[in-house]
mmCIF file of C-alpha atoms in Angstrom:
data_model
loop_
_atom_site.group_PDB
_atom_site.id
_atom_site.type_symbol
_atom_site.label_atom_id
_atom_site.label_comp_id
_atom_site.label_asym_id
_atom_site.label_seq_id
_atom_site.Cartn_x
_atom_site.Cartn_y
_atom_site.Cartn_z
ATOM 1 C CA MET A 496 -0.034 -0.205 0.179
ATOM 2 C CA LYS A 497 2.940 2.381 0.714
ATOM 3 C CA ALA A 498 4.308 1.883 -2.588
ATOM 4 C CA ILE A 499 0.625 2.654 -4.214
ATOM 5 C CA ILE A 500 0.690 6.119 -2.182
ATOM 6 C CA ALA A 501 4.276 6.712 -2.944
ATOM 7 C CA LEU A 502 3.364 6.557 -6.967
ATOM 8 C CA PHE A 503 0.431 8.516 -6.515
ATOM 9 C CA LEU A 504 2.352 11.134 -4.926
ATOM 10 C CA ILE A 505 5.323 10.959 -7.479
ATOM 11 C CA GLY A 506 2.286 11.451 -10.094
ATOM 12 C CA LEU A 507 1.021 14.683 -8.435
ATOM 13 C CA SER A 508 4.237 15.982 -7.940
ATOM 14 C CA LEU A 509 5.284 15.673 -11.782
ATOM 15 C CA CYS A 510 2.848 18.068 -12.491
ATOM 16 C CA GLU A 511 4.481 20.919 -10.729
ATOM 17 C CA TYR A 512 7.923 20.846 -11.428
ATOM 18 C CA ASP A 513 9.805 21.329 -8.082
ATOM 19 C CA VAL A 514 13.446 19.760 -7.702
ATOM 20 C CA LYS A 515 13.130 19.811 -3.714
ATOM 21 C CA ARG A 516 10.189 18.146 -3.814
ATOM 22 C CA HIS A 517 10.926 15.607 -6.168
ATOM 23 C CA LYS A 518 14.296 14.801 -4.245
ATOM 24 C CA LYS A 519 12.125 14.319 -1.026
ATOM 25 C CA ILE A 520 9.543 11.872 -2.780
ATOM 26 C CA VAL A 521 12.474 9.857 -4.557
ATOM 27 C CA GLU A 522 14.236 9.326 -1.137
ATOM 28 C CA TYR A 523 10.819 8.507 0.511
ATOM 29 C CA VAL A 524 9.993 5.720 -2.062
ATOM 30 C CA ASN A 525 13.626 4.450 -1.833
ATOM 31 C CA LYS A 526 13.535 4.179 1.740
ATOM 32 C CA LEU A 527 10.252 1.740 1.324
ATOM 33 C CA LYS A 528 12.774 -0.904 -0.183
ATOM 34 C CA THR A 529 10.343 -1.934 -3.051
ATOM 35 C CA THR A 530 10.955 -3.964 -6.056
ATOM 36 C CA TRP A 531 12.426 -0.962 -7.922
ATOM 37 C CA THR A 532 14.545 2.331 -7.515
ATOM 38 C CA ALA A 533 13.056 5.921 -8.064
ATOM 39 C CA GLU A 534 15.720 8.393 -9.195
ATOM 40 C CA LEU A 535 15.376 12.227 -10.758
ATOM 41 C CA SER A 536 16.578 12.557 -13.767
ATOM 42 C CA GLY A 537 16.615 16.720 -13.866
ATOM 43 C CA LYS A 538 14.156 16.898 -16.791
ATOM 44 C CA ASP A 539 11.035 18.875 -16.691
ATOM 45 C CA TYR A 540 8.077 16.509 -16.502
ATOM 46 C CA LYS A 541 5.280 19.209 -16.906
ATOM 47 C CA HIS A 542 4.622 17.889 -20.172
ATOM 48 C CA LEU A 543 4.156 14.322 -19.354
ATOM 49 C CA CYS A 544 0.762 15.560 -17.521
ATOM 50 C CA GLY A 545 -1.101 14.845 -20.779
ATOM 51 C CA VAL A 546 -4.764 15.199 -19.990
ATOM 52 C CA ASP A 547 -6.499 17.555 -22.085
ATOM 53 C CA TRP A 548 -8.776 19.573 -19.955
ATOM 54 C CA GLU A 549 -10.660 21.082 -23.133
ATOM 55 C CA LEU A 550 -11.390 17.754 -24.304
ATOM 56 C CA LYS A 551 -12.564 16.452 -20.549
ATOM 57 C CA LYS A 552 -15.134 18.891 -21.117
ATOM 58 C CA LYS A 553 -16.545 17.410 -24.212
ATOM 59 C CA PHE A 554 -15.838 13.478 -23.281
ATOM 60 C CA LYS A 555 -17.371 13.039 -20.252
ATOM 61 C CA ALA A 556 -17.302 9.580 -18.317
ATOM 62 C CA PRO A 557 -20.731 8.532 -17.506
ATOM 63 C CA VAL A 558 -21.611 8.668 -14.059
ATOM 64 C CA LYS A 559 -23.662 6.077 -12.099
ATOM 65 C CA THR A 560 -25.693 6.530 -9.122
ATOM 66 C CA PHE A 561 -26.726 3.899 -6.863
ATOM 67 C CA LYS A 562 -30.318 4.093 -4.939
ATOM 68 C CA LYS A 563 -28.796 1.650 -1.848
ATOM 69 C CA LYS A 564 -26.493 3.746 0.380
ATOM 70 C CA ILE A 565 -23.235 1.917 1.250
ATOM 71 C CA ARG A 566 -22.608 2.726 4.778
ATOM 72 C CA ASP A 567 -19.815 0.376 5.624
ATOM 73 C CA PHE A 568 -16.713 0.930 3.702
ATOM 74 C CA PRO A 569 -14.060 -1.658 3.948
ATOM 75 C CA GLU A 570 -10.771 -0.288 5.648
ATOM 76 C CA GLU A 571 -8.761 -1.600 2.607
ATOM 77 C CA PHE A 572 -9.606 -2.848 -0.779
ATOM 78 C CA ASP A 573 -6.948 -3.822 -3.098
ATOM 79 C CA LEU A 574 -7.863 -5.114 -6.539
ATOM 80 C CA ARG A 575 -4.836 -7.109 -6.581
ATOM 81 C CA LYS A 576 -5.823 -9.444 -3.583
ATOM 82 C CA GLU A 577 -9.378 -9.680 -4.892
ATOM 83 C CA TYR A 578 -8.068 -10.802 -8.081
ATOM 84 C CA PRO A 579 -4.803 -12.292 -7.918
ATOM 85 C CA TYR A 580 -4.941 -13.985 -10.984
ATOM 86 C CA CYS A 581 -5.359 -10.716 -13.288
ATOM 87 C CA GLU A 582 -1.531 -10.336 -14.393
ATOM 88 C CA THR A 583 -2.207 -6.756 -15.334
ATOM 89 C CA LEU A 584 -3.260 -5.340 -11.723
ATOM 90 C CA PHE A 585 0.432 -6.126 -10.919
ATOM 91 C CA GLU A 586 1.784 -3.897 -13.896
ATOM 92 C CA ILE A 587 2.870 -0.191 -14.218
ATOM 93 C CA ARG A 588 3.533 0.462 -17.991
ATOM 94 C CA ASP A 589 6.103 3.022 -18.866
ATOM 95 C CA GLN A 590 5.081 6.028 -21.028
ATOM 96 C CA SER A 591 8.310 7.064 -21.375
ATOM 97 C CA ASN A 592 8.758 10.759 -22.759
ATOM 98 C CA CYS A 593 5.174 11.074 -23.878
ATOM 99 C CA GLY A 594 2.427 12.824 -22.396
ATOM 100 C CA ALA A 595 0.123 9.976 -23.112
ATOM 101 C CA CYS A 596 -1.186 9.484 -19.203
ATOM 102 C CA TRP A 597 -4.459 9.649 -20.522
ATOM 103 C CA ALA A 598 -4.060 6.634 -22.981
ATOM 104 C CA PHE A 599 -2.160 4.623 -20.580
ATOM 105 C CA SER A 600 -4.793 4.951 -17.807
ATOM 106 C CA ALA A 601 -7.455 4.018 -19.918
ATOM 107 C CA VAL A 602 -6.011 1.044 -21.530
ATOM 108 C CA GLU A 603 -4.634 -0.268 -18.464
ATOM 109 C CA ALA A 604 -8.153 -0.211 -16.883
ATOM 110 C CA MET A 605 -9.771 -1.554 -20.061
ATOM 111 C CA SER A 606 -7.028 -4.629 -19.636
ATOM 112 C CA ASP A 607 -8.073 -4.860 -16.062
ATOM 113 C CA ARG A 608 -11.657 -4.930 -16.497
ATOM 114 C CA ILE A 609 -11.385 -7.492 -19.061
ATOM 115 C CA CYS A 610 -9.357 -9.898 -17.008
ATOM 116 C CA ILE A 611 -11.690 -9.302 -14.272
ATOM 117 C CA LYS A 612 -14.954 -9.673 -16.308
ATOM 118 C CA SER A 613 -13.689 -13.086 -17.821
ATOM 119 C CA GLU A 614 -12.541 -14.361 -14.450
ATOM 120 C CA GLY A 615 -8.793 -14.416 -15.654
ATOM 121 C CA LYS A 616 -9.688 -16.376 -18.789
ATOM 122 C CA LEU A 617 -8.552 -13.386 -20.855
ATOM 123 C CA GLN A 618 -4.879 -11.977 -19.986
ATOM 124 C CA THR A 619 -4.734 -9.114 -22.692
ATOM 125 C CA ARG A 620 -2.808 -5.795 -22.502
ATOM 126 C CA VAL A 621 -5.071 -3.296 -24.659
ATOM 127 C CA SER A 622 -2.577 -1.197 -26.708
ATOM 128 C CA ALA A 623 -1.759 2.099 -25.391
ATOM 129 C CA GLN A 624 0.455 2.670 -28.548
ATOM 130 C CA TYR A 625 -2.466 2.088 -30.951
ATOM 131 C CA VAL A 626 -4.571 4.667 -28.879
ATOM 132 C CA VAL A 627 -2.375 7.345 -29.148
ATOM 133 C CA SER A 628 -1.218 6.904 -32.638
ATOM 134 C CA CYS A 629 -4.785 6.227 -33.993
ATOM 135 C CA CYS A 630 -7.418 7.954 -31.963
ATOM 136 C CA THR A 631 -7.154 11.168 -33.540
ATOM 137 C CA TRP A 632 -10.354 12.610 -31.916
ATOM 138 C CA CYS A 633 -9.105 11.334 -28.498
ATOM 139 C CA GLY A 634 -6.379 14.100 -28.386
ATOM 140 C CA ASP A 635 -2.947 14.934 -30.008
ATOM 141 C CA GLY A 636 -1.103 11.788 -29.436
ATOM 142 C CA CYS A 637 1.791 12.754 -26.745
ATOM 143 C CA ASP A 638 0.809 16.218 -26.430
ATOM 144 C CA GLY A 639 -2.376 15.196 -24.204
ATOM 145 C CA GLY A 640 -5.768 13.754 -24.799
ATOM 146 C CA ASN A 641 -8.680 12.427 -22.962
ATOM 147 C CA ASP A 642 -9.249 8.831 -21.128
ATOM 148 C CA ALA A 643 -13.147 9.267 -21.683
ATOM 149 C CA ALA A 644 -12.478 9.773 -25.268
ATOM 150 C CA ALA A 645 -10.433 6.634 -25.245
ATOM 151 C CA PHE A 646 -13.192 4.312 -23.796
ATOM 152 C CA ASN A 647 -15.598 6.053 -26.370
ATOM 153 C CA TRP A 648 -13.278 4.720 -28.981
ATOM 154 C CA TRP A 649 -12.732 1.393 -27.711
ATOM 155 C CA VAL A 650 -16.703 0.960 -27.749
ATOM 156 C CA GLN A 651 -16.846 2.384 -31.202
ATOM 157 C CA TYR A 652 -13.938 0.863 -32.776
ATOM 158 C CA GLY A 653 -12.136 -1.378 -30.649
ATOM 159 C CA ILE A 654 -8.411 -1.666 -29.753
ATOM 160 C CA PRO A 655 -6.036 -4.137 -30.581
ATOM 161 C CA SER A 656 -3.918 -5.895 -27.854
ATOM 162 C CA GLY A 657 -0.181 -6.994 -27.713
ATOM 163 C CA GLY A 658 2.070 -7.308 -30.661
ATOM 164 C CA LEU A 659 3.237 -4.450 -32.306
ATOM 165 C CA TYR A 660 1.063 -1.965 -30.380
ATOM 166 C CA GLY A 661 1.515 -3.368 -26.956
#
């Protein structure tokens, strides 16, 4: 859980470039002694925060309202524990030097949902590269886009998995 929180903190900090803050986060993550080592490369990462807020207004994710109120929330809920057979829940994809967080977050959620719905029978990785390259009305590739538009594209046209576009 600490590693997930650390990743969240890194993600938030990348949108506001602040070297001192980044160094503190890198030190914190490395003290957790997880399976990977964080480092500060010295580049300005603001361009990697690629959600296009204008497109966000146009493509809104559907809202679902439940009539029954949930009163007792669990103390902890970890999808990896609920669905340990879904390999994608344990992965973090690398968007490299591309402001395509919008595409990566969408296809990672799609991949996870496919596995969960199929009860682990389908272990697929929906292609972020395909979304970034081909979904022209989802955004501007590595220069930002919209995750809800990527879901809309998936429903209308489909998105391949693995292979060249993995």
